[in-house]
Coordinates of C-alpha atoms in Angstrom, one line a residue:
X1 CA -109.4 114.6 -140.2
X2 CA -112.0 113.0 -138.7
X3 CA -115.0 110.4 -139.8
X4 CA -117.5 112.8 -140.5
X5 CA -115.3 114.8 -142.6
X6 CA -114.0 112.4 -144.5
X7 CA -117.6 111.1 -145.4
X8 CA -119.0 114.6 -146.5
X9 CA -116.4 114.5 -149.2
X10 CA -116.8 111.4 -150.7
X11 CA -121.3 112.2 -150.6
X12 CA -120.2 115.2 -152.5
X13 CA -118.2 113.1 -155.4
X14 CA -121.1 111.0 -155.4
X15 CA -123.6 113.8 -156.2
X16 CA -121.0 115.5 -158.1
X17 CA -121.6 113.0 -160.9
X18 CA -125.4 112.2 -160.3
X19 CA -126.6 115.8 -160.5
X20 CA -126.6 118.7 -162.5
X21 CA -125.1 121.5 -162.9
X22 CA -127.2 123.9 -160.8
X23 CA -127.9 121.4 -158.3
X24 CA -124.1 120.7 -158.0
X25 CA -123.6 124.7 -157.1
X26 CA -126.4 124.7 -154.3
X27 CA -124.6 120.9 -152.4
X28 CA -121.6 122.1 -152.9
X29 CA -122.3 125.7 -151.0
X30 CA -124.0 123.5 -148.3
X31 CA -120.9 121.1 -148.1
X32 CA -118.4 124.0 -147.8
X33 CA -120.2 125.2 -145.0
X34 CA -120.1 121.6 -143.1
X35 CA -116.8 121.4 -144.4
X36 CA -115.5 124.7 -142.5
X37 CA -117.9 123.8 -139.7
X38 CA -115.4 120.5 -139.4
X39 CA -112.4 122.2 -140.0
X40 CA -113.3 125.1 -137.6
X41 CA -114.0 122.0 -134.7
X42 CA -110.8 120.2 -135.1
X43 CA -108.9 123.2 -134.7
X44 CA -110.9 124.2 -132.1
X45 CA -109.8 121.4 -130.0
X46 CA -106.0 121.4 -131.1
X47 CA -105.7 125.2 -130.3
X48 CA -108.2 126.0 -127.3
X49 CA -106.9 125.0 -123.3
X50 CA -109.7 124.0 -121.0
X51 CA -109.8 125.4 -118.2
X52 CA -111.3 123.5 -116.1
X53 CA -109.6 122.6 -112.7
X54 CA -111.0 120.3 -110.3
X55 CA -112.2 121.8 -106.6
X56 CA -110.2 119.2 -104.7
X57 CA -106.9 121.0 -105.7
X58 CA -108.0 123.7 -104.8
X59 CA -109.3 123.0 -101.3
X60 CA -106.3 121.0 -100.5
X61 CA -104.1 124.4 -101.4
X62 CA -106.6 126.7 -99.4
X63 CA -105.9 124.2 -96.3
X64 CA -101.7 124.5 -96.9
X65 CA -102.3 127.6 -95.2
X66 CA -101.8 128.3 -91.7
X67 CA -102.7 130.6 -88.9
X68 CA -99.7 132.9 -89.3
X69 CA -100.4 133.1 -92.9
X70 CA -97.4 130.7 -94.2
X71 CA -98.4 127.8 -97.0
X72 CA -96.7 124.1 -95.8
X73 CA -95.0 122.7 -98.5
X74 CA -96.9 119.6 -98.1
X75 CA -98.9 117.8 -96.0
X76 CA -96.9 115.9 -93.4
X77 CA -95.0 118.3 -92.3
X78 CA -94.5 122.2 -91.1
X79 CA -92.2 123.0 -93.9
X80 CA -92.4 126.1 -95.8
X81 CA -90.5 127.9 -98.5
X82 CA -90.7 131.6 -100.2
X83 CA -90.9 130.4 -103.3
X84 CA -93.7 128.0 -102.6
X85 CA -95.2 130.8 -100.7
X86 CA -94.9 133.0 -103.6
X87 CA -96.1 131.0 -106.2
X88 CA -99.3 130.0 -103.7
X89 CA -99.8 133.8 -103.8
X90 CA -100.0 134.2 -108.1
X91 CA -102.7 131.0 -108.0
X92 CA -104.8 133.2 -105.1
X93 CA -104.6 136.4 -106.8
X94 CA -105.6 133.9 -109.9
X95 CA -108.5 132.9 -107.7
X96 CA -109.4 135.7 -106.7
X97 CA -108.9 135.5 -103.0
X98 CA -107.4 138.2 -102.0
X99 CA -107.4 137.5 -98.2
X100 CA -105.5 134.5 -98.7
X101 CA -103.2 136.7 -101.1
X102 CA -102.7 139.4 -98.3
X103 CA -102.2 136.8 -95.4
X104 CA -98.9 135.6 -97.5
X105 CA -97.9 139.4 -98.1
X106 CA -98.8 140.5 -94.8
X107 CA -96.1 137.9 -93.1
X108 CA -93.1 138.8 -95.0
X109 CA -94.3 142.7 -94.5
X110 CA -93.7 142.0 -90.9
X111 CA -90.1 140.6 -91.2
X112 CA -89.3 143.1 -94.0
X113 CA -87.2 145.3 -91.1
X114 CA -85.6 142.7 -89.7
X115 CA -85.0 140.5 -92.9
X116 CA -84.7 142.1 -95.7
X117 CA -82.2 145.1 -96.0
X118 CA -79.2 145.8 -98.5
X119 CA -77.6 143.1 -96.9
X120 CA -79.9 140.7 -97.0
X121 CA -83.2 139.2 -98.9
X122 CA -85.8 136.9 -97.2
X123 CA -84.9 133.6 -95.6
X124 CA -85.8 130.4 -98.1
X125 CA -86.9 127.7 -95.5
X126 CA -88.5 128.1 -92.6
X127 CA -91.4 126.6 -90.2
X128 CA -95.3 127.6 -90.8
X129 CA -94.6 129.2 -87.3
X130 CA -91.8 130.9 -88.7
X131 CA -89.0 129.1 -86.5
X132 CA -85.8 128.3 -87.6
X133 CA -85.4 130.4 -90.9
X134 CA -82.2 129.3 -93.0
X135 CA -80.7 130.3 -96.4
X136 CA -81.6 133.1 -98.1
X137 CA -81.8 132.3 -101.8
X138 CA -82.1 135.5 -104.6
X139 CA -84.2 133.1 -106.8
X140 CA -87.3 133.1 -104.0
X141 CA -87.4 136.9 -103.6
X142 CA -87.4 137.3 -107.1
X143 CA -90.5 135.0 -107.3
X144 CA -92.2 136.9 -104.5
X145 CA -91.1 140.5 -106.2
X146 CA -93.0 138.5 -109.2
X147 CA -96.5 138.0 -106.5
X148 CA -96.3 141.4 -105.3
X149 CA -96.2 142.9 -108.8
X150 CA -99.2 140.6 -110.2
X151 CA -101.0 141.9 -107.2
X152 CA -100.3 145.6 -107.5
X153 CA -101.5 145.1 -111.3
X154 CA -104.5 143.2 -110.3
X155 CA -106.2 145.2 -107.3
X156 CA -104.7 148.3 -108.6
X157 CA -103.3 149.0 -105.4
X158 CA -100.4 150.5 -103.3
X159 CA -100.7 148.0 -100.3
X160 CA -97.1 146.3 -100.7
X161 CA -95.7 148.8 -102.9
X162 CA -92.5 149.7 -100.3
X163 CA -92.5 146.1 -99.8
X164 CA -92.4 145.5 -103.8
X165 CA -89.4 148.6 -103.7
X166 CA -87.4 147.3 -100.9
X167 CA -86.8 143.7 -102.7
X168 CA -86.6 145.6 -106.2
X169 CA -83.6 147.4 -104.0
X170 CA -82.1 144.4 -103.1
X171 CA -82.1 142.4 -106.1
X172 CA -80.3 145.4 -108.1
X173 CA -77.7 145.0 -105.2
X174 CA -76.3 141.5 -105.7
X175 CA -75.4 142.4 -109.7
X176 CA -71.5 142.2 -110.0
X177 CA -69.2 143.7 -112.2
X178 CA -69.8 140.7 -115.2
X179 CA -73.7 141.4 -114.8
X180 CA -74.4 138.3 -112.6
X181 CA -76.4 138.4 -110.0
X182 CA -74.8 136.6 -106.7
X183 CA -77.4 133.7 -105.8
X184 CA -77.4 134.7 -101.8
X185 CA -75.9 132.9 -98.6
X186 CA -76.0 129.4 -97.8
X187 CA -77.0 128.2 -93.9
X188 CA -73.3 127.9 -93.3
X189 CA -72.2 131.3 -94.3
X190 CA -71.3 130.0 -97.8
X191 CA -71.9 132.3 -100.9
X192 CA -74.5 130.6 -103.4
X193 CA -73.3 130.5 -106.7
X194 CA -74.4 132.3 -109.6
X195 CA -77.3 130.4 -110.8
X196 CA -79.2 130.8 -114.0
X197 CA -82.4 130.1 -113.2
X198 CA -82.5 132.6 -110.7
X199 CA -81.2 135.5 -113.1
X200 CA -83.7 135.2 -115.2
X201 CA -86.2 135.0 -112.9
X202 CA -84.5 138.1 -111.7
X203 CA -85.0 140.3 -114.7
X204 CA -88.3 139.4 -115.2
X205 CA -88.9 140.4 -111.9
X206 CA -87.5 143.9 -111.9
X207 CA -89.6 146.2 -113.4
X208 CA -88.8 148.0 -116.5
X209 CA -85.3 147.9 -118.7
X210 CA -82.1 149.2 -118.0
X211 CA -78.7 148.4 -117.4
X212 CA -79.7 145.7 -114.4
X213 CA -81.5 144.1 -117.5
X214 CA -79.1 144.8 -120.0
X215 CA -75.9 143.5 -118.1
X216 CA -77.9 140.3 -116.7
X217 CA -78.2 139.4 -120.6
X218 CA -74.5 140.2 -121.4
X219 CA -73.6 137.6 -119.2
X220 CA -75.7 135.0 -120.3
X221 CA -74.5 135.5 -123.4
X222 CA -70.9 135.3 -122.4
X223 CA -71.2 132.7 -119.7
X224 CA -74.4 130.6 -119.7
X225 CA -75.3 130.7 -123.9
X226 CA -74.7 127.3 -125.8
X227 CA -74.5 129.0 -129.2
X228 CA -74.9 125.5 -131.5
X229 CA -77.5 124.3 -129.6
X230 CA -79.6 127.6 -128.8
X231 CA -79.7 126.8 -125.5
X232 CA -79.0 128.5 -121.8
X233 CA -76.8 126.6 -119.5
X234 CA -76.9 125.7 -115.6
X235 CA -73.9 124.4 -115.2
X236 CA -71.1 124.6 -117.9
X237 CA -68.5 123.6 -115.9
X238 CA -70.1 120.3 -114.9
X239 CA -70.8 118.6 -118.9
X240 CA -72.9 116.2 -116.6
X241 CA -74.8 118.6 -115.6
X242 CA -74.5 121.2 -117.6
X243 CA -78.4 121.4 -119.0
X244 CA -81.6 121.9 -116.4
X245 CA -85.1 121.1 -117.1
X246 CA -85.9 124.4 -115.7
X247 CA -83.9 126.7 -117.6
X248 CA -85.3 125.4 -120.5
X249 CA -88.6 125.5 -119.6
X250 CA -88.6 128.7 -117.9
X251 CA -86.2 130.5 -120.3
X252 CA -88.9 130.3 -123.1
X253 CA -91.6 131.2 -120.9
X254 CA -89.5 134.4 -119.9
X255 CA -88.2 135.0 -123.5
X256 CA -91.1 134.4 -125.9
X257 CA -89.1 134.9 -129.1
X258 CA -86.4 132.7 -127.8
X259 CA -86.9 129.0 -130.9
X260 CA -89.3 127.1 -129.7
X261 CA -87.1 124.0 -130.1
X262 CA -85.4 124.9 -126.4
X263 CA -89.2 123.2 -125.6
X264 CA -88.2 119.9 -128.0
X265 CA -84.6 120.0 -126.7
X266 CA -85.9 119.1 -123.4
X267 CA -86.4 115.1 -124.6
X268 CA -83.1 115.0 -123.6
X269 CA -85.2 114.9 -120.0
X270 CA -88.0 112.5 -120.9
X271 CA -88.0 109.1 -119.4
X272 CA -90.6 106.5 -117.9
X273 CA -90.7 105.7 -114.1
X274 CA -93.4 103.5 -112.3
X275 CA -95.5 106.1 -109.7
X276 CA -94.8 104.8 -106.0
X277 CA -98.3 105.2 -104.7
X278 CA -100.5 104.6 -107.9
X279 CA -98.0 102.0 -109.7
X280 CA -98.9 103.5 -112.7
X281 CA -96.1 103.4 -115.5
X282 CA -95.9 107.4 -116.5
X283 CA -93.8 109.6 -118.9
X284 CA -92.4 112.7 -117.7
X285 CA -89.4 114.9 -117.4
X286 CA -86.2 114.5 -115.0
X287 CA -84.6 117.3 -113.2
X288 CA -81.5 116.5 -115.6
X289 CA -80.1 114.0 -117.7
X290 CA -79.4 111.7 -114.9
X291 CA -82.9 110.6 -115.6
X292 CA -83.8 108.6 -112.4
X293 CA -87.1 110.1 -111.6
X294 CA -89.5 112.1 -113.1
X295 CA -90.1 115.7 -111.7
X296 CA -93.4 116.7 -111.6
X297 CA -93.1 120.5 -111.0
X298 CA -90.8 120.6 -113.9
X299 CA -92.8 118.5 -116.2
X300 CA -96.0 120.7 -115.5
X301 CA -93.8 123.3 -116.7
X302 CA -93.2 122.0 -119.3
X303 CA -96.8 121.6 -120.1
X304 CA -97.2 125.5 -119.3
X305 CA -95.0 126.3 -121.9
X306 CA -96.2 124.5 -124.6
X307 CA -99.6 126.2 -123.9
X308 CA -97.5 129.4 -124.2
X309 CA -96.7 128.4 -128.4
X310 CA -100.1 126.8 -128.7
X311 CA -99.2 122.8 -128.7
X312 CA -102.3 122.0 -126.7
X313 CA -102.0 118.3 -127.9
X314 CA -98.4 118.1 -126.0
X315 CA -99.4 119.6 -122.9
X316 CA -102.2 117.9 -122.8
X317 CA -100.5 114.5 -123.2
X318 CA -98.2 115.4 -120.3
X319 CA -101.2 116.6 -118.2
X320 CA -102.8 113.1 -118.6
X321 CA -99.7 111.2 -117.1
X322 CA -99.2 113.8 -114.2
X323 CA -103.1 113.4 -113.6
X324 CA -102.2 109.9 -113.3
X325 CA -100.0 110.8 -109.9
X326 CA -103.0 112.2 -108.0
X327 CA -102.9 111.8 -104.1
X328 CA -105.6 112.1 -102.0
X329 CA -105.3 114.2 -99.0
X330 CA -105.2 112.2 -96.0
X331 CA -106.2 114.9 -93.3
X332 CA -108.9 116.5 -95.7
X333 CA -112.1 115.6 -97.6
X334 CA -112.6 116.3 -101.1
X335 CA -108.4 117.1 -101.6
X336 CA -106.1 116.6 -103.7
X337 CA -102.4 117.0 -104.9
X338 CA -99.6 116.4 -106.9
X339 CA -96.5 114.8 -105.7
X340 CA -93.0 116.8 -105.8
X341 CA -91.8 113.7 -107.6
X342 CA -93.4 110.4 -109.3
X343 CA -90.8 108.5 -107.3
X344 CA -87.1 108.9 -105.5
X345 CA -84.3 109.8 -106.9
X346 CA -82.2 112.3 -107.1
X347 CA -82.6 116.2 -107.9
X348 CA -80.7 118.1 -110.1
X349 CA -77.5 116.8 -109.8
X350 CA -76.8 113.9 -107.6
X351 CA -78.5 115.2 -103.9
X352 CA -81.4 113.1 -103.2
X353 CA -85.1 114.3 -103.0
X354 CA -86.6 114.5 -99.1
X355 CA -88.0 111.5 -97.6
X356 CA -91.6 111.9 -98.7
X357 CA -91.1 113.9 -102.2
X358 CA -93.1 111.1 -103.9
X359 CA -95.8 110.1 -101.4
X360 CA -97.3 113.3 -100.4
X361 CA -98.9 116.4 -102.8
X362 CA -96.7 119.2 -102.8
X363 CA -97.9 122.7 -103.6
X364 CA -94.9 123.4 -106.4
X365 CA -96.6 120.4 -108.2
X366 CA -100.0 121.2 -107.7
X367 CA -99.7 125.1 -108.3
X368 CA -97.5 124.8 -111.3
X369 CA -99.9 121.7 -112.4
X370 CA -102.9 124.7 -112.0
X371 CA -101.4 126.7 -113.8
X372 CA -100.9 124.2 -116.8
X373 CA -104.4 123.2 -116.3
X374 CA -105.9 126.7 -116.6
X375 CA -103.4 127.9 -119.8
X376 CA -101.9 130.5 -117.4
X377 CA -98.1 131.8 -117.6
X378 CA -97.1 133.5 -114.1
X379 CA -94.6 135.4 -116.5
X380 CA -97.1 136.9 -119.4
X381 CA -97.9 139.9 -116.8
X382 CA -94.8 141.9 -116.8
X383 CA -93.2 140.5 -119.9
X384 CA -90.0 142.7 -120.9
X385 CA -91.8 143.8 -124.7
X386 CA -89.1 146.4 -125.0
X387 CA -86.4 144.7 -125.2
X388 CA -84.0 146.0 -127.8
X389 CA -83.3 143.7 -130.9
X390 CA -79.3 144.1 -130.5
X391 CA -79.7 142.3 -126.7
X392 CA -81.4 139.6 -128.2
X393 CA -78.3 137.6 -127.9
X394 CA -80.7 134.6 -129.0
X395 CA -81.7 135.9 -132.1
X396 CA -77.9 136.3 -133.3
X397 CA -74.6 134.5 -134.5
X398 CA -71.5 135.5 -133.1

């Protein structure tokens, strides 16, 4: 309550006693209207998002583009990924600049015969020239699936719609017998494993409900569901590891009627790091419970999903310390990003970040931070509202 409010009550015990009856009526009409004025303001600011974003983020994603239409990763180097590239597409189609949108689409269009088949989904990594592709990861093509359905919804159009089918196709492919989806094929041949964050990026992907839904959530519940702590797991076989920042975060942006404690259940990530550029001591959220470094993609969406249950005062305290880790661009006026990482350390698990993770914006940070910034979910289009209670493993004891 603040200043203002309190004093308006304590004028109107004051006149209370000094006046009389009908004058007591008539102030305390006007005070009730000042006093729902106040009331009205202070929840205003708890339970509105700005949405203001500053131009220099912006401009320094417009310039991660390049001439064949890829987005670098950052800015010191020609690295690119499909998920990066995907989530570049949601903030242009956000922004309304469908040209940049299109260049993104229009590239993996082009390597839709050759890449992506029943066999086969896009290639993760690869150069902005589009050299040396390697790994091919189901998580990334579900996040582009994700892009190309936002834009279909958004333009109202057809353009990528067999594009849109053919990873639909794919995804549907790598479901097992269990209802897991297989996570792809490493650069050595290797299988990936079966990873959570991926399926349910997965079913929120695919359009619709059906079995491909249906069985992904059996599994969960079988394999990846912590029943006494309400939580999904990433890696039960590994107690170390056996929580991710992500899955938590993500989960309850996927799964709106999943208990909003999976958001408070991610303190077990908090910790304080110094930033290595600004020095700045900041609070933020680690990859896992390792707790070494503070993971600034994951902790902006973090921030996105407390927007999603209203607790504007959290994600606005989390905004203000990864505001804090603002880089300048050094190859662009008026730029500006956000670091993968506040410092080094490791990722989830014990594998340690790139070289540069901490030093240099990266768009992951910077696209997930807009989104935070301007109270947007990438999952609210699409959202599976039909669900059927009795799959709502979350919502039941067994």
């Amino acid at each position: 309550m603040n200043l203002r409010l309190i004093a308006s009550i304590f004028w109107f015990l004051f006149l209370f006693i000094s006046c009389t009856k009908e004058d007591v009526t008539t102030i305390q009409e006007d005070l009730m209207v000042s006093l729902d004025e106040d009331i009205a303001s202070e929840s205003e600011k708890t339970n509105q998002k700005s949405q203001i974003f500053d131009e220099a983020f912006v401009n320094w994603v417009v310039g991660r583009q390049q001439t064949t239409g890829l987005m670098e990763s950052t800015e010191i180097s020609s690295f690119t990924s499909l998920y990066d590239n995907a989530l570049a597409a949601i903030f242009f189609i956000q922004e309304d600049k469908k040209e940049n949108t299109e260049k993104i689409f229009d590239y993996y269009e082009s390597l839709a015969d050759s890449e992506l088949s029943q066999n086969s989904g896009f290639y993760q990594f690869r150069n902005s020239d589009g050299s040396e592709p390697e790994r091919v990861w189901m998580g990334d093509n579900a996040w582009l699936l994700i892009a190309l359905n936002q834009y279909a919804n958004k333009y109202q159009s057809t353009k990528y719609e067999a594009l849109a089918l053919k990873l639909d196709s794919w995804l549907r492919s790598l479901q097992m017998e269990n209802g897991a989806l297989k996570g792809g094929t490493n650069a050595d041949g290797t299988e990936i494993p079966n990873v959570t964050e991926g399926m349910i990026t997965a079913f929120h992907a695919v359009k619709g409900y059906d079995d491909f839904h249906t069985n992904i959530l059996q599994f969960l519940r079988n394999n990846r569901w912590d029943e006494e702590l309400g939580l999904l797991m990433a890696w039960p076989e590994n107690p170390e590891y056996a929580f991710a920042l992500d899955v938590l975060s993500l989960s309850k942006l996927i799964f709106k009627d999943l208990s909003d404690d999976v958001l408070f259940q991610a303190n077990k990530f908090l910790n304080d790091q110094t930033a290595t550029l600004s020095g700045a001591m900041i609070t933020g959220y680690c990859f896992d419970q390792d707790k070494d470094v503070i993971w600034l993609e994951g902790t902006a969406q973090m921030a996105v999903a407390f927007n999603s249950i209203e607790r504007y005062d959290l994600s606005e305290k989390i905004m203000l310390d990864i505001e804090r880790t603002r880089i300048q661009s050094t190859i662009s006026e008026n730029a500006a990003g956000i670091p993968y990482a506040a410092n080094y350390g490791t990722s989830y698990g014990a594998s340690a970040l790139w070289d540069h993770a901490d030093i240099t914006p990266a768009l992951s940070s910077t696209l997930w931070y807009y989104f935070a910034k301007t109270n947007f979910n990438p999952f609210d289009a699409g959202k599976k509202s039909v669900i059927p209670e009795a799959d709502k493993f979350w919502q039941h004891d067994f």
